[in-house]
């Protein structure tokens, strides 16, 4: 049974940092295309970052490029999202996702490309 469990969300002031974790079971993060998405209040879920399996290639949504970093720890079977210089507009529920297939770069930005999803963790950026 595949499970993805996000953690690390919370309340942080603008300019602060958080690190989200996505602990996986039933699959191995280094053998999957892994993605981070977020859903802001009243909006559709949107792409944040992705990392390919094997020798990783990483992609970021433009608004988080340079502020967010995704990585994986194969030994811990966990995906991470380090978020720095957080802004109020980053407030959202953050989800990790996984799929066993290889994808074209443009498809990694699409929800429908991912088979497995976590339950999400709330990130609130506010003073």
Coordinates of C-alpha atoms in Angstrom, one line a residue:
X1 CA 0.0 0.0 0.0
X2 CA 1.4 3.3 -1.1
X3 CA 1.4 6.2 1.4
X4 CA 2.8 9.7 1.2
X5 CA 2.7 11.7 4.5
X6 CA 3.6 15.4 4.5
X7 CA 4.7 17.2 7.6
X8 CA 6.5 20.4 8.6
X9 CA 3.8 22.9 7.8
X10 CA 2.9 25.7 10.2
X11 CA 2.7 29.4 10.8
X12 CA 5.7 31.5 9.8
X13 CA 6.4 35.2 9.4
X14 CA 7.1 36.7 6.0
X15 CA 10.8 36.2 5.2
X16 CA 11.0 33.1 7.3
X17 CA 11.7 29.5 6.4
X18 CA 10.1 26.1 6.6
X19 CA 11.1 22.6 5.5
X20 CA 8.4 20.2 4.5
X21 CA 8.9 16.5 4.5
X22 CA 7.1 13.8 2.6
X23 CA 7.7 10.4 4.0
X24 CA 6.9 7.6 1.6
X25 CA 6.0 4.0 2.1
X26 CA 5.1 1.3 -0.4
X27 CA 7.3 3.0 -3.0
X28 CA 10.8 4.4 -3.2
X29 CA 11.3 8.1 -3.8
X30 CA 14.4 7.6 -5.9
X31 CA 12.5 5.4 -8.4
X32 CA 9.5 7.7 -8.8
X33 CA 8.9 11.1 -10.4
X34 CA 8.1 13.2 -7.3
X35 CA 6.3 16.5 -7.2
X36 CA 5.1 19.2 -4.9
X37 CA 1.9 21.1 -5.5
X38 CA 0.0 23.6 -3.5
X39 CA -3.5 24.8 -3.3
X40 CA -4.2 28.4 -2.2
X41 CA -7.6 29.3 -0.8
X42 CA -10.2 29.5 -3.5
X43 CA -7.8 28.4 -6.2
X44 CA -6.9 25.3 -8.1
X45 CA -4.0 23.1 -7.1
X46 CA -0.8 24.3 -8.8
X47 CA 2.6 23.0 -9.5
X48 CA 5.5 24.0 -7.2
X49 CA 8.4 21.6 -8.0
X50 CA 9.3 18.2 -9.3
X51 CA 12.3 15.8 -9.3
X52 CA 12.8 13.0 -11.6
X53 CA 13.9 9.5 -10.7
X54 CA 17.4 8.2 -11.0
X55 CA 19.9 11.0 -11.7
X56 CA 17.6 13.8 -10.7
X57 CA 16.5 16.7 -12.8
X58 CA 14.6 19.3 -10.8
X59 CA 12.0 21.8 -12.0
X60 CA 10.4 24.8 -10.2
X61 CA 7.5 27.0 -10.8
X62 CA 8.8 30.5 -11.6
X63 CA 7.5 32.2 -8.5
X64 CA 9.4 29.9 -6.2
X65 CA 12.6 29.5 -8.2
X66 CA 15.5 30.7 -6.1
X67 CA 13.5 30.5 -2.9
X68 CA 12.4 26.8 -2.7
X69 CA 14.6 23.7 -3.0
X70 CA 13.4 20.2 -3.3
X71 CA 15.6 17.2 -2.6
X72 CA 15.2 13.5 -1.6
X73 CA 16.9 11.3 0.9
X74 CA 16.9 7.7 -0.4
X75 CA 18.0 6.2 2.9
X76 CA 15.0 7.8 4.7
X77 CA 12.8 7.4 1.7
X78 CA 11.7 11.0 2.1
X79 CA 11.2 14.0 -0.2
X80 CA 11.8 17.5 1.1
X81 CA 10.9 21.0 0.2
X82 CA 13.0 23.7 1.8
X83 CA 11.2 27.0 1.6
X84 CA 13.0 30.2 2.2
X85 CA 12.1 33.9 2.0
X86 CA 8.5 33.0 2.4
X87 CA 5.8 35.4 1.3
X88 CA 2.1 35.7 2.3
X89 CA 1.3 34.6 -1.2
X90 CA 2.9 31.2 -0.4
X91 CA 0.1 30.5 2.1
X92 CA -1.5 27.2 0.9
X93 CA -1.9 23.5 1.6
X94 CA 1.1 21.8 0.2
X95 CA 0.9 18.3 -1.3
X96 CA 3.5 15.8 -2.4
X97 CA 2.8 13.4 -5.3
X98 CA 4.5 10.5 -6.9
X99 CA 4.3 8.5 -10.1
X100 CA 6.3 5.6 -11.3
X101 CA 6.5 6.7 -14.9
X102 CA 9.0 8.9 -16.6
X103 CA 7.5 12.2 -17.9
X104 CA 8.2 15.0 -20.2
X105 CA 9.1 18.2 -18.3
X106 CA 5.8 19.9 -19.2
X107 CA 3.8 17.0 -17.9
X108 CA 5.4 17.1 -14.5
X109 CA 3.4 20.3 -13.9
X110 CA 0.1 18.5 -14.3
X111 CA -1.9 17.0 -11.5
X112 CA -3.2 14.2 -13.7
X113 CA 0.4 13.0 -14.3
X114 CA 0.7 11.7 -10.7
X115 CA -0.9 8.6 -9.4
X116 CA -0.2 8.9 -5.6
X117 CA -0.9 11.9 -3.4
X118 CA -0.4 12.8 0.2
X119 CA -3.0 14.4 2.5
X120 CA -1.4 17.8 2.5
X121 CA 0.1 20.1 5.1
X122 CA -0.9 23.7 5.8
X123 CA 1.6 26.5 5.4
X124 CA 0.6 29.9 6.6
X125 CA 2.8 33.0 6.1
X126 CA 1.6 35.9 8.1
X127 CA 2.8 38.5 10.5

